[in-house]
Structure formats: structure tokens, C-alpha cells
Coordinates of C-alpha atoms and ligand atoms in Angstrom, one line a residue:
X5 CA -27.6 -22.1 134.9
X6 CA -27.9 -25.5 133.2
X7 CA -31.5 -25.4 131.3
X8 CA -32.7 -29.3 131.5
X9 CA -35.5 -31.1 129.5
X10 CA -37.0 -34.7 129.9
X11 CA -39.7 -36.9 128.6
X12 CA -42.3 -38.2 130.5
X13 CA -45.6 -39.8 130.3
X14 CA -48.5 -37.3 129.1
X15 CA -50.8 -39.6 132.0
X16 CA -48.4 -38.5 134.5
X17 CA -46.7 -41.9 135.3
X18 CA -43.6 -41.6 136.9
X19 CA -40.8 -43.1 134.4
X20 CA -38.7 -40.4 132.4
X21 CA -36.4 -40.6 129.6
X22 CA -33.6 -38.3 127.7
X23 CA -34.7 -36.6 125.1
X24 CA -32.0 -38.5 123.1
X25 CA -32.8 -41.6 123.9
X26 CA -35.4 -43.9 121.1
X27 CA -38.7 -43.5 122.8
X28 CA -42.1 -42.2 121.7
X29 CA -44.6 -44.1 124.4
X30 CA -44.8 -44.8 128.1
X31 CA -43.9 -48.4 129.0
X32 CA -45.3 -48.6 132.0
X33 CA -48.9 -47.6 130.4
X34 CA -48.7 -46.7 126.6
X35 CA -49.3 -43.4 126.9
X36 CA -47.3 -40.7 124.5
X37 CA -44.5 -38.9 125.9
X38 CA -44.5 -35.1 126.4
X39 CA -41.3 -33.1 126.6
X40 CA -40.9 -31.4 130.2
X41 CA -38.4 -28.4 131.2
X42 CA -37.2 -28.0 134.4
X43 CA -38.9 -24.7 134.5
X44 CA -37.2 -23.8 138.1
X45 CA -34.1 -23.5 136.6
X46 CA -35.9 -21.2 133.4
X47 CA -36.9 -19.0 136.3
X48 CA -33.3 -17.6 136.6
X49 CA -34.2 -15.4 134.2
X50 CA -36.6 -12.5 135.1
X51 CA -39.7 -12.3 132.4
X52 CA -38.7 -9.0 131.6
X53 CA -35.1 -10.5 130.4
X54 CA -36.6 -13.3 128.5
X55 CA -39.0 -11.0 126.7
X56 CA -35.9 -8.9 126.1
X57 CA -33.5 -11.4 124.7
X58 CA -36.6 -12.9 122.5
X59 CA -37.2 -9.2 120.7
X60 CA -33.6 -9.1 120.5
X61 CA -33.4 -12.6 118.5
X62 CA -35.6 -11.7 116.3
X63 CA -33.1 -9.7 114.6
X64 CA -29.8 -11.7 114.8
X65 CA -28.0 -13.0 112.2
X66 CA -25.7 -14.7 115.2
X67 CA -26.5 -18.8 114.2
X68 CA -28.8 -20.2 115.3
X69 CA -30.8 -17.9 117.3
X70 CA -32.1 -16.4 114.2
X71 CA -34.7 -19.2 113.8
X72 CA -38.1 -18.4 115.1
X73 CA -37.5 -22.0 116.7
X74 CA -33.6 -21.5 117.9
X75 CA -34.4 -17.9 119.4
X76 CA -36.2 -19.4 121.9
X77 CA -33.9 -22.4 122.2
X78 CA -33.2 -22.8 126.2
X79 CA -37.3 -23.0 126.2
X80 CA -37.5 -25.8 123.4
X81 CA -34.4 -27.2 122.9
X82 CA -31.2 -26.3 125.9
X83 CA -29.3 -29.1 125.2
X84 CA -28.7 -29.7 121.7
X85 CA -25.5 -28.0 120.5
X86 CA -25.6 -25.3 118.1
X87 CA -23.0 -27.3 115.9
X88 CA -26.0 -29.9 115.3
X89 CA -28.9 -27.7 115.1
X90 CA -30.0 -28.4 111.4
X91 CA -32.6 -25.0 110.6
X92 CA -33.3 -22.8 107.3
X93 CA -34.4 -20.1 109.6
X94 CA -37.8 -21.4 110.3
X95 CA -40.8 -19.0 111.8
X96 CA -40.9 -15.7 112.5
X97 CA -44.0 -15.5 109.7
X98 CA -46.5 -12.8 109.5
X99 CA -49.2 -12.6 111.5
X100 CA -51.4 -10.9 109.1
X101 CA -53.6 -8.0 109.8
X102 CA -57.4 -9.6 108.6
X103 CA -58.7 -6.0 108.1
X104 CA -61.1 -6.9 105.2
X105 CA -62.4 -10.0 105.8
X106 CA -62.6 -9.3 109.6
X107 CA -65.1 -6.1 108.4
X108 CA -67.3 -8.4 106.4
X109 CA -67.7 -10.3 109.6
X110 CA -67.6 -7.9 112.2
X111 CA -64.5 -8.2 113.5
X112 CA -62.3 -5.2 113.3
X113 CA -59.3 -7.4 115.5
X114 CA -59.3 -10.6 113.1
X115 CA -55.8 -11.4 112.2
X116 CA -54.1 -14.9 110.4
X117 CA -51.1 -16.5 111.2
X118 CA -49.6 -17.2 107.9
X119 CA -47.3 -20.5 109.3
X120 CA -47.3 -21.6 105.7
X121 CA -45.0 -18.7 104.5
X122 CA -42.2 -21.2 105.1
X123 CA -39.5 -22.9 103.3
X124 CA -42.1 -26.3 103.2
X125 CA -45.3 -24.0 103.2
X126 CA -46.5 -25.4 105.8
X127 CA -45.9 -25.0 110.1
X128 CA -44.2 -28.3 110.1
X129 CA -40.8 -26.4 109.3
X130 CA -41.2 -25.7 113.0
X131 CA -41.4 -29.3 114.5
X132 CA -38.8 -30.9 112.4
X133 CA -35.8 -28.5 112.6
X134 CA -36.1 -29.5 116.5
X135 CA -36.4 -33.7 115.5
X136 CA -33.8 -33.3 113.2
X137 CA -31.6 -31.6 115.2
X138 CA -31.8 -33.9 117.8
X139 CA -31.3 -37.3 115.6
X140 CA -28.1 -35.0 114.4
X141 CA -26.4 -35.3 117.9
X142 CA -27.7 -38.6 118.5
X143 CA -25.8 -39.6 116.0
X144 CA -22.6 -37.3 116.2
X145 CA -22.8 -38.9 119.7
X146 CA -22.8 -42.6 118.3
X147 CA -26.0 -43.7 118.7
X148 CA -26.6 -46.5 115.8
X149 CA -29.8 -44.4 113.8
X150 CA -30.1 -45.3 110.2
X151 CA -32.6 -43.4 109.2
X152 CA -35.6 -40.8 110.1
X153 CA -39.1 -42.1 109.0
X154 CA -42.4 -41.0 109.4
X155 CA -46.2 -41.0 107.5
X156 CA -47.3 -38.3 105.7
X157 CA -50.2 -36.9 103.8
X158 CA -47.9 -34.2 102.0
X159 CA -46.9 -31.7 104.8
X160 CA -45.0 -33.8 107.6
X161 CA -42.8 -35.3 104.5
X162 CA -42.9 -32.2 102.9
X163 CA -46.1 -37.2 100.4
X164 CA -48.9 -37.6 97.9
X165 CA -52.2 -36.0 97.2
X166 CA -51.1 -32.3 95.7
X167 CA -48.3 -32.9 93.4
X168 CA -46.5 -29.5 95.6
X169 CA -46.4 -31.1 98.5
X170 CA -44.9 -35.0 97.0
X171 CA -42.3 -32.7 94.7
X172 CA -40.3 -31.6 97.7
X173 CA -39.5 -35.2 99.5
X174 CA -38.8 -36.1 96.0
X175 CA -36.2 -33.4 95.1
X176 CA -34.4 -33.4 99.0
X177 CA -33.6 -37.3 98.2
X178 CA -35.7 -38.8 100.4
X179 CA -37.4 -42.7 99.7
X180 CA -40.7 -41.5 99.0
X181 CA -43.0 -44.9 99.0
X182 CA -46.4 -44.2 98.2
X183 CA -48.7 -46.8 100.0
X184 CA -51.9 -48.1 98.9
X185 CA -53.6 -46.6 102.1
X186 CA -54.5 -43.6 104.2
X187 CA -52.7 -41.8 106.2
X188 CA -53.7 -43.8 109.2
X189 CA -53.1 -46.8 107.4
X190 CA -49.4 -45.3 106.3
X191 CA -49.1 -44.1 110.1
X192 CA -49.7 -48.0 111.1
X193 CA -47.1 -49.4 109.2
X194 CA -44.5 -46.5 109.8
X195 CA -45.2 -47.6 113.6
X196 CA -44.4 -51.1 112.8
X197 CA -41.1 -50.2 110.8
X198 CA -39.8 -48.0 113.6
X199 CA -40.0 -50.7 116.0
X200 CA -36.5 -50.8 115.4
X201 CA -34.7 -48.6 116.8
X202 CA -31.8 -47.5 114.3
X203 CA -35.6 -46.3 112.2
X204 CA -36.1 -43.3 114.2
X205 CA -40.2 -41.8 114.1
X206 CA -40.8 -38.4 113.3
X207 CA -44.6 -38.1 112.9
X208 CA -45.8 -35.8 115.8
X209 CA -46.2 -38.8 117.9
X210 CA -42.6 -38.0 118.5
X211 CA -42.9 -35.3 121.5
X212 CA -40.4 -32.8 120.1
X213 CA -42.3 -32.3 116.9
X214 CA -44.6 -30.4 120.1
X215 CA -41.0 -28.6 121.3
X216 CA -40.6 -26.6 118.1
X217 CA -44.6 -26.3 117.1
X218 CA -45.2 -24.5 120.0
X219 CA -43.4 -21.6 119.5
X220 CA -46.0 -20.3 117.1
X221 CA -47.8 -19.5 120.8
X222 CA -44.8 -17.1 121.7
X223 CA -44.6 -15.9 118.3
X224 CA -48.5 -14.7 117.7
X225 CA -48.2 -13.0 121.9
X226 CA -44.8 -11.6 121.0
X227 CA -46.0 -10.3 117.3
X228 CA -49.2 -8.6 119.8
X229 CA -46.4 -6.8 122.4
X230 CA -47.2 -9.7 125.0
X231 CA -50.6 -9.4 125.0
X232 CA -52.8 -12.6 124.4
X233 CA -55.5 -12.3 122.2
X234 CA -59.2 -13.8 123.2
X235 CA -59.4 -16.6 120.6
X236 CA -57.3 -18.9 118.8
X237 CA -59.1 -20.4 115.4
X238 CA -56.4 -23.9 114.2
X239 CA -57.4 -26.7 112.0
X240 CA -56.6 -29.6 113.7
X241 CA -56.0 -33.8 112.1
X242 CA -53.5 -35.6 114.7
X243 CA -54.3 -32.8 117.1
X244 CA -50.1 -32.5 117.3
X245 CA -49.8 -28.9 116.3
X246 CA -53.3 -27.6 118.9
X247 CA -51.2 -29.6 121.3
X248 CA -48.1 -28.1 120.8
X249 CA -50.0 -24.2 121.0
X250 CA -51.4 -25.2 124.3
X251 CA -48.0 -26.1 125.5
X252 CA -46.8 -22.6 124.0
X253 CA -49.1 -20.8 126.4
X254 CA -49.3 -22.8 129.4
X255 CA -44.8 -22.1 129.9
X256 CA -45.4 -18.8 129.2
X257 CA -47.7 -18.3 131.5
X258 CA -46.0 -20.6 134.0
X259 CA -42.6 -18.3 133.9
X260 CA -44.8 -15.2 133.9
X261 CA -44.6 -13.5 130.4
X262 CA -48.5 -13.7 130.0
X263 CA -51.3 -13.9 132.7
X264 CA -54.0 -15.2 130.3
X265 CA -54.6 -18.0 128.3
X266 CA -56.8 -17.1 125.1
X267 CA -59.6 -20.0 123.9
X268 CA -59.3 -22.5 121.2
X269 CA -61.2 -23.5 118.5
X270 CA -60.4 -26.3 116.9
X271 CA -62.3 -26.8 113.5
X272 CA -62.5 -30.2 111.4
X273 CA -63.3 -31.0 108.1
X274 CA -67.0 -32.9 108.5
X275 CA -65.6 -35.6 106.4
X276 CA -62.9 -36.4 109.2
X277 CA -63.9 -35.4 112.5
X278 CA -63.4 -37.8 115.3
X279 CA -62.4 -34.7 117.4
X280 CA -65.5 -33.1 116.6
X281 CA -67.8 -36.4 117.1
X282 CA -66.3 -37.1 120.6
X283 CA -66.4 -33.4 121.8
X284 CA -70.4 -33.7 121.3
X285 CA -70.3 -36.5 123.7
X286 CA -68.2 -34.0 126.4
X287 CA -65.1 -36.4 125.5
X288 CA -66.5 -39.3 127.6
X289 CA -66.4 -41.7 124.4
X290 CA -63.4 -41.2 121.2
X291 CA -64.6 -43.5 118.5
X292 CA -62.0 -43.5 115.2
X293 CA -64.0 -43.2 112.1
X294 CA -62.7 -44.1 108.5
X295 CA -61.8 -40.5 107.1
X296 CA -63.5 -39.8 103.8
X297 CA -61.7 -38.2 101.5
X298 CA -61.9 -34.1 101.6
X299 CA -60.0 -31.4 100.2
X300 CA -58.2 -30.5 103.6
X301 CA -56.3 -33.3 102.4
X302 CA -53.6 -32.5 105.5
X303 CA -56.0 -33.1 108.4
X304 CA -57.9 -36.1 106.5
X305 CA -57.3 -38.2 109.5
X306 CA -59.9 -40.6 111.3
X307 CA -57.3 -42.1 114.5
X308 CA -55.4 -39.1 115.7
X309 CA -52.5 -39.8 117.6
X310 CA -52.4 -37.1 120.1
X311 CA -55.7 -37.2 120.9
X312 CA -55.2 -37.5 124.9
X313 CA -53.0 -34.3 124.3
X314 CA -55.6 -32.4 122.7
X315 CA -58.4 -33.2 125.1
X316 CA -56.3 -32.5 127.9
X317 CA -55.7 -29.0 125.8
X318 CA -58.7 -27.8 125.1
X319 CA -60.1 -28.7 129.2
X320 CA -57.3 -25.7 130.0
X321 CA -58.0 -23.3 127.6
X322 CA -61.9 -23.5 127.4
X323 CA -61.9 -24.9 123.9
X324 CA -65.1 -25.6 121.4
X325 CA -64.6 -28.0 118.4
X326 CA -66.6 -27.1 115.6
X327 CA -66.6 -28.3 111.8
X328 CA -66.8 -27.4 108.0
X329 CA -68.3 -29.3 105.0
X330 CA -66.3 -29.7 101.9
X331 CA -68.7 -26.6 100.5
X332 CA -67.8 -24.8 103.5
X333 CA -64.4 -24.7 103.8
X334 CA -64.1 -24.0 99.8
X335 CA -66.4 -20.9 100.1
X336 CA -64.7 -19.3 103.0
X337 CA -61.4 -20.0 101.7
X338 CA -62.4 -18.1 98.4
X339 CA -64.0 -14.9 100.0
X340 CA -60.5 -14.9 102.3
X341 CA -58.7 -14.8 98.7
X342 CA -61.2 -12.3 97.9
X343 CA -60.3 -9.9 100.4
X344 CA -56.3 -10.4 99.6
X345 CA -55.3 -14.1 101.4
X346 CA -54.6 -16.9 99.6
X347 CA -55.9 -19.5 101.8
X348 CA -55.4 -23.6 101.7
X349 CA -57.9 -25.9 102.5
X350 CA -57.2 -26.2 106.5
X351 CA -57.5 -22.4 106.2
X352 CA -60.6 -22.6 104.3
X353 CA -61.9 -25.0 107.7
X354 CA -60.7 -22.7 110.3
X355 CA -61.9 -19.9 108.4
X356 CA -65.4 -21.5 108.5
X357 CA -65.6 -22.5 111.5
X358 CA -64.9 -19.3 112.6
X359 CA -68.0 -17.8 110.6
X360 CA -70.0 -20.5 112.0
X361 CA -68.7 -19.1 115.4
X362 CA -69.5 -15.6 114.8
X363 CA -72.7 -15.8 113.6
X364 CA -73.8 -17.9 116.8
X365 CA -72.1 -15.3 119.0
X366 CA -69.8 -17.4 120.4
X367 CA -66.6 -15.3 119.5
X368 CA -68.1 -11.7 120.2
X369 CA -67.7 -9.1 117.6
X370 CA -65.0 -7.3 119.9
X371 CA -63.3 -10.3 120.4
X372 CA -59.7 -10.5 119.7
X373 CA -59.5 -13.5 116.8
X374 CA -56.2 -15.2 115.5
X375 CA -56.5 -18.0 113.0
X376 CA -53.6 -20.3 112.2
X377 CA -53.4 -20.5 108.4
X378 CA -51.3 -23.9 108.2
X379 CA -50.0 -24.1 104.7
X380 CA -49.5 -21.7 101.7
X381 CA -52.3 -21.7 99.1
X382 CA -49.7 -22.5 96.5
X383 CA -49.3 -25.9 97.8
X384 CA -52.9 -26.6 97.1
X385 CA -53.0 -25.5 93.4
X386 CA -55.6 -27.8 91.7
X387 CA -57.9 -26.7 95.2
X388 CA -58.0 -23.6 93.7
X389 CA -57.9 -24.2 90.1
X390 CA -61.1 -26.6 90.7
X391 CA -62.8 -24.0 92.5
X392 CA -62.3 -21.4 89.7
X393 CA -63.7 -23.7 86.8
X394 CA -66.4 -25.1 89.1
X395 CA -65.4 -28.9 88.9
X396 CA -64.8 -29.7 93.0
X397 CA -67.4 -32.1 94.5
X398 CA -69.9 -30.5 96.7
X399 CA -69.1 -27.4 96.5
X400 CA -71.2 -24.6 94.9
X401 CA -68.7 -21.7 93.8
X402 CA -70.0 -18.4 94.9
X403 CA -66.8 -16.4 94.0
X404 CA -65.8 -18.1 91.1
X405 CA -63.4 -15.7 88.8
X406 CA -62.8 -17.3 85.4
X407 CA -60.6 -15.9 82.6
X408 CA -62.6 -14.4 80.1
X409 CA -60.9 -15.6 77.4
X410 CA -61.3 -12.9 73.6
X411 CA -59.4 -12.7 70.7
X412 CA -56.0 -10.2 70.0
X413 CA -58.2 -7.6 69.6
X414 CA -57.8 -4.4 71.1
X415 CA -61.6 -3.3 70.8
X416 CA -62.9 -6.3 73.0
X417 CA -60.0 -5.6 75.2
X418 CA -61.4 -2.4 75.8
X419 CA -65.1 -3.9 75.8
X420 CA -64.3 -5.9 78.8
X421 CA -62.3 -3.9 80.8
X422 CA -65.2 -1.3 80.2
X423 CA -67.7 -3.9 81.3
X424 CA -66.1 -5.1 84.4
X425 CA -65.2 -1.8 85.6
X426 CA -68.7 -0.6 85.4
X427 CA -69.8 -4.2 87.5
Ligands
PLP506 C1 -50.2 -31.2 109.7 C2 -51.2 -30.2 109.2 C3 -52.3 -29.9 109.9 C4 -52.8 -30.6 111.1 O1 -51.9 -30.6 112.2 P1 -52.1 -31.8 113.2 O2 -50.9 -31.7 114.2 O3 -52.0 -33.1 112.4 O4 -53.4 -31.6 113.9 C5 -53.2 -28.9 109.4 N1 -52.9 -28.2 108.3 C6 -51.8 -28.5 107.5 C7 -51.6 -27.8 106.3 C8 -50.9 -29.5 108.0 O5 -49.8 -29.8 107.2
ZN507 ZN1 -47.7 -43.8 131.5

């Protein structure tokens, strides 16, 4: 059976494209493009068979199915061929048993999806080995692309802000340019320069980005046996990767491996929540707002692109938008590292959001809870160093842990162990 995927128009017009050929929006209306599979012909396949040959991927070495992405490739990818598939073995990350921090909330099944153990440290591994692939057989296949391009604010260029995230662009060989804007002002002019054609987009715009993202939803129900849990916690900026989940759930459920969908929570920093702001008005008005600066530096974004996706997202899977202040989002990160995580920022928001959720009984304490940490701590160093010496703006460090620094000496050595043990 030939597996077949298409784009088409997210606001259902009727015109469709390859998925190789140069196209991000809908001519007819503007609207972004969503990747489709013909899931008639996925249906050859019985869902105990699929379920079956997933498990059994996750344990090949046989290229490329090893990939959390490429194991599930007739479901995200069917017609790239394996000879272009471009991949370090992507996904497949622990989704980590929140035993601790779950008790100090009340939630014995908390758990945390930890996308950023990756070779980027962050999800977008999971996007990107899909758009490069693609661009890879484009070419092989002699279409005239130049080059791949796409606005950043560290983690989709793997560019600026933590010194982690601009080191890795830098090293790979890419032209890093560092613009005298925001991301939505970088994500206007990358726009503008991909206009033509031979310049091919890869910010999450692009609708395969969604193809490869959304296999974090097969991976968290096939890490649970199949089940689904009740809530899904995800900080959200473009609203590309909550997208991308949604899409995750809804195939599965469509060929049969699940018969639930869980509920989303999206959670925004305060100091960039357009999502959040339009949610409070039931989504009848989306007004852009300038993002202020915040230390979720990733989802500091005030235009997001896929915001039609999202709403259309969160109306299928019950969602709630909530947010997290700069002091927030600090605090919860820290009591997560106190209880063995090492959260980023957009884990900090999702982790506060999901306090704030709690505590209004909203997510009930028997509630199955997954949160999608989106990045490694360790990208987000001076984040954590700041927190520890009590310099970031805002916040007011509850779990600070400083060094105490003493002389050679083994007496005081002694002294302080002595102290802090009897704490
Ligand atoms: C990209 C990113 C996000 C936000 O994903 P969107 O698709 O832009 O909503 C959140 N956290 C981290 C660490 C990211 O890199
Ligand atoms: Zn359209």
C-alpha cells in the first residue's frame, strides 16, 4: 500500500500541494498549510499492527526507523526516501516519573516529558529532521534550493539570547546574522527573504515542522502502554509545537490506537501572551502585543504564526490558557530542580501554570498530568546562575542555594557540613 501525504489549506479551501513543492500559505485565502495523510490508505494496517511495529522500532538499529521521528515514518513522512532522511536519532526521550514534585502538589500521576534531552536540547530536533529531510530530496531531485532559512530566538536555529543556544548555529556552519529586532521582527524579514524560492522557510510556519513535532503525542501514549493521560501541561510562543501535539492525537485516534483525547493547557509567560489575552475574550478578538522581554526567552513572542492552528486545537481537546509572571515561572522552575529536574524557563511556565491549575481545582488531584519540558536546563545557564545569586528581575528567590564559600581548612569543612546536616 502506497502511504500518500499532501498540503492543504488549515481553513479547508480546496487547492493542495506536494509536500515538495515551495509553499507555506494558501493562495486562494492566506491561510497556513497543514500536512494531510490519506489516512484510508494508513488503515491497511490493523491498530494492533501499528502499535506492534512502533514498540518494535523503538529498539532498531535498522536506519532510519530508529528515530523517534523515522519509526513512525509512513505516519509523518511516507514518501521521503530513506537515502535522504537526514536524522541524529531524534526522540524517544524520557518521560519522567514527577514523583516528588507531583507529592508536594498532590498529584501522585505527575510526569515530564524531557523533549530537551536531545542532541539541540530542545523538541525542535523533532520538526527539523522531517524539513531537512525533505529539502534533501528536493534537491537530489533537482529542484533549484540554495539554502534553508528561518528566525530564531535560539532553539529553531539551534540564535541569540543564551550564549548555548547561539554556540551551536555557530559551530554547524551556518550564517548566523544577529538582527537588531525580535523574534517577530527577525520572523518578518526571514518572510521577506524566502520569497524567493531557491530560500526555502523552516520556521514552524513550514507545515512539516508540525509532521515530525507531533510525534511527541505518540511517544508520551506509547511511553503510558496506549493509554492517554487526562492533561497535557506545554508552553506555547508560535503555538507550532501545541499544534503539532493536537495533530499527534487526533491520527491516532482517527486510525484507532487511542479512544480519548487528553486536555491541554497551554501556559504563557505574562510578558508575552497574545494567546492568553485572546482566550479571555473566548478567541472572538486576537490582538498582537509587543513581547516584553522575559526569561522564557524561547516563547517571547507577541504575533504567533500558527495561531489559527492552535485555536482550532485547543476547541478539540477542551483546552484552558493560563500564564506565569517572570517570578512565577523562576520559582516553580527552582522547587522542580529541588525535587531532582533541572528545568528551563518554558518548563518553569508550564510548571506554574500547572500549580496555578491545581490549586483552583481545575486539574483534580487524581488527574493524570504530563508536562512537556521543552529544552534542557543547561541551555539556559545564566537563568539559573541568576536565580542562585539573586540578581534576575522580578523575581524573589525562595530556593536560592549559594556556595558557601571557607577557607582550606578542614575544621570549617567539618563546621558546615555539621551545620547543614543538622538544617
Ligand atoms: C520553540 C520553543 C517553544 C515554543 O514552541 P512554539 O511552537 O513556538 O509554540 C517552547 N519552548 C522552547 C524551549 C522552544 O524552543
Ligand atoms: Zn485557504
Amino acid at each position: 500500500m502506497a502511504y500518500r501525504s499532501w498540503l492543504e489549506c488549515v481553513r479547508g479551501c480546496e487547492a493542495r500541494h506536494s509536500i515538495f513543492d515551495v509553499a507555506y500559505q494558501c493562495e486562494t485565502c492566506g491561510g497556513l498549510l497543514d500536512v494531510r495523510h490519506d489516512s484510508e490508505a494508513l488503515k491497511d494496517r490493523s491498530t494492533a499492527a501499528w502499535m506492534q511495529l512502533f514498540d518494535r522500532r523503538t529498539r532498531t538499529t535498522e536506519w532510519p526507523y530508529g528515530s523517534g521521528v523515522w519509526g513512525k515514518k509512513e505516519w509523518v513522512c511516507p514518501e521521503v526516501r530513506n537515502e535522504n532522511i537526514v536524522s541524529m536519532y531524534e526522540g524517544h526521550t524520557n518521560c519522567f516519573w514527577a514523583e516528588r514534585f507531583g507529592r508536594e502538589l498532590g498529584i501522585e500521576d505527575l510526569w515530564v516529558k524531557l523533549c530537551g534531552n536531545s542532541h539541540t536540547g530542545s523538541f525542535k530536533d523533532l520538526g527539523m529532521t522531517v524539513l531537512v529531510s525533505v529539502v534533501k530530496q528536493m534537491i537530489a531531485d533537482g529542484k533549484p534550493i540554495r539554502a534553508v532559512a528561518c528566525a530564531s530566538t535560539g532553539d529553531t536555529s539551534a540564535a541569540k539570547v543564551s550564549t548555548a543556544q547561539l554556540i551551536q548555529p555557530i559551530a554547524n556552519g551556518a550564517l548566523v546574522l544577529a538582527l537588531d529586532a525580535d523574534f517577530d521582527g527577525c520572523m518578518r524579514i526571514v518572510q521577506q527573504i524566502a520569497q524567493d524560492k531557491s530560500v526555502y522557510l523552516a520556521n514552524s510556519m513550514n507545515a512539516l515542522r508540525m509532521e515530525g513535532q507531533k510525534t511527541v503525542a505518540m511517544e508520551i501514549v506509547q511511553q503510558f502502554d496506549w493509554q492517554v493521560p487526562d492533561w497535557i501541561v506545554i508552553p506555547v510562543g508560535n503555538l507550532g509545537n501545541v499544534s503539532a501535539l493536537g495533530k499527534g492525537f487526533l491520527l491516532m485516534k482517527e486510525l484507532g490506537l487511542i479512544d480519548k483525547l487528553p486536555r491541554i493547557a497551554c501556559a504563557q509567560a505574562a510578558r508575552a501572551n497574545p494567546l492568553y489575552l485572546s482566550y479571555q475574550t473566548g478567541f472572538r478578538e486576537f490582538v498582537p502585543v509587543q513581547a516584553q522581554k522575559t526569561l522564557a526567552s524561547a516563547i517571547q513572542i507577541g504575533n504567533p504564526v500558527s495561531y489559527e492552528r492552535a485555536v482550532k486545537t485547543l476547541a478539540a481537546f477542551d483546552g484552558v490558557v493560563e500564564q506565569a509572571s517572570e517570578n512565577e515561572l523562576s520559582e516553580a522552575a527552582a522547587r522542580a530542580d529541588r525535587t531532582g529536574m533541572y528545568a528551563c524557563p518554558h518548563t518553569g511556565v508550564a510548571l506554574a501554570v500547572l500549580i496555578k491549575l491545581v490549586d483552583r481545582g481545575e486539574i483534580k488531584h487524581d488527574d493524570s498530568v504530563v508536562v512537556i519540558s521543552t529544552a534542557h536546563g543547561l541551555k539556559f545557564t545564566d537563568f539559573k546562575v541568576g536565580y542562585h545569586e539573586g540578581t534576575l528581575n522580578e523575581v524573589i528567590a525562595h530556593h536560592r542555594n549559594p556556595p558557601v564559600e571557607l577557607p582550606a581548612d578542614y575544621d570549617a569543612v567539618q563546621r558546615a557540613i555539621d551545620q547543614a546536616i543538622a538544617r
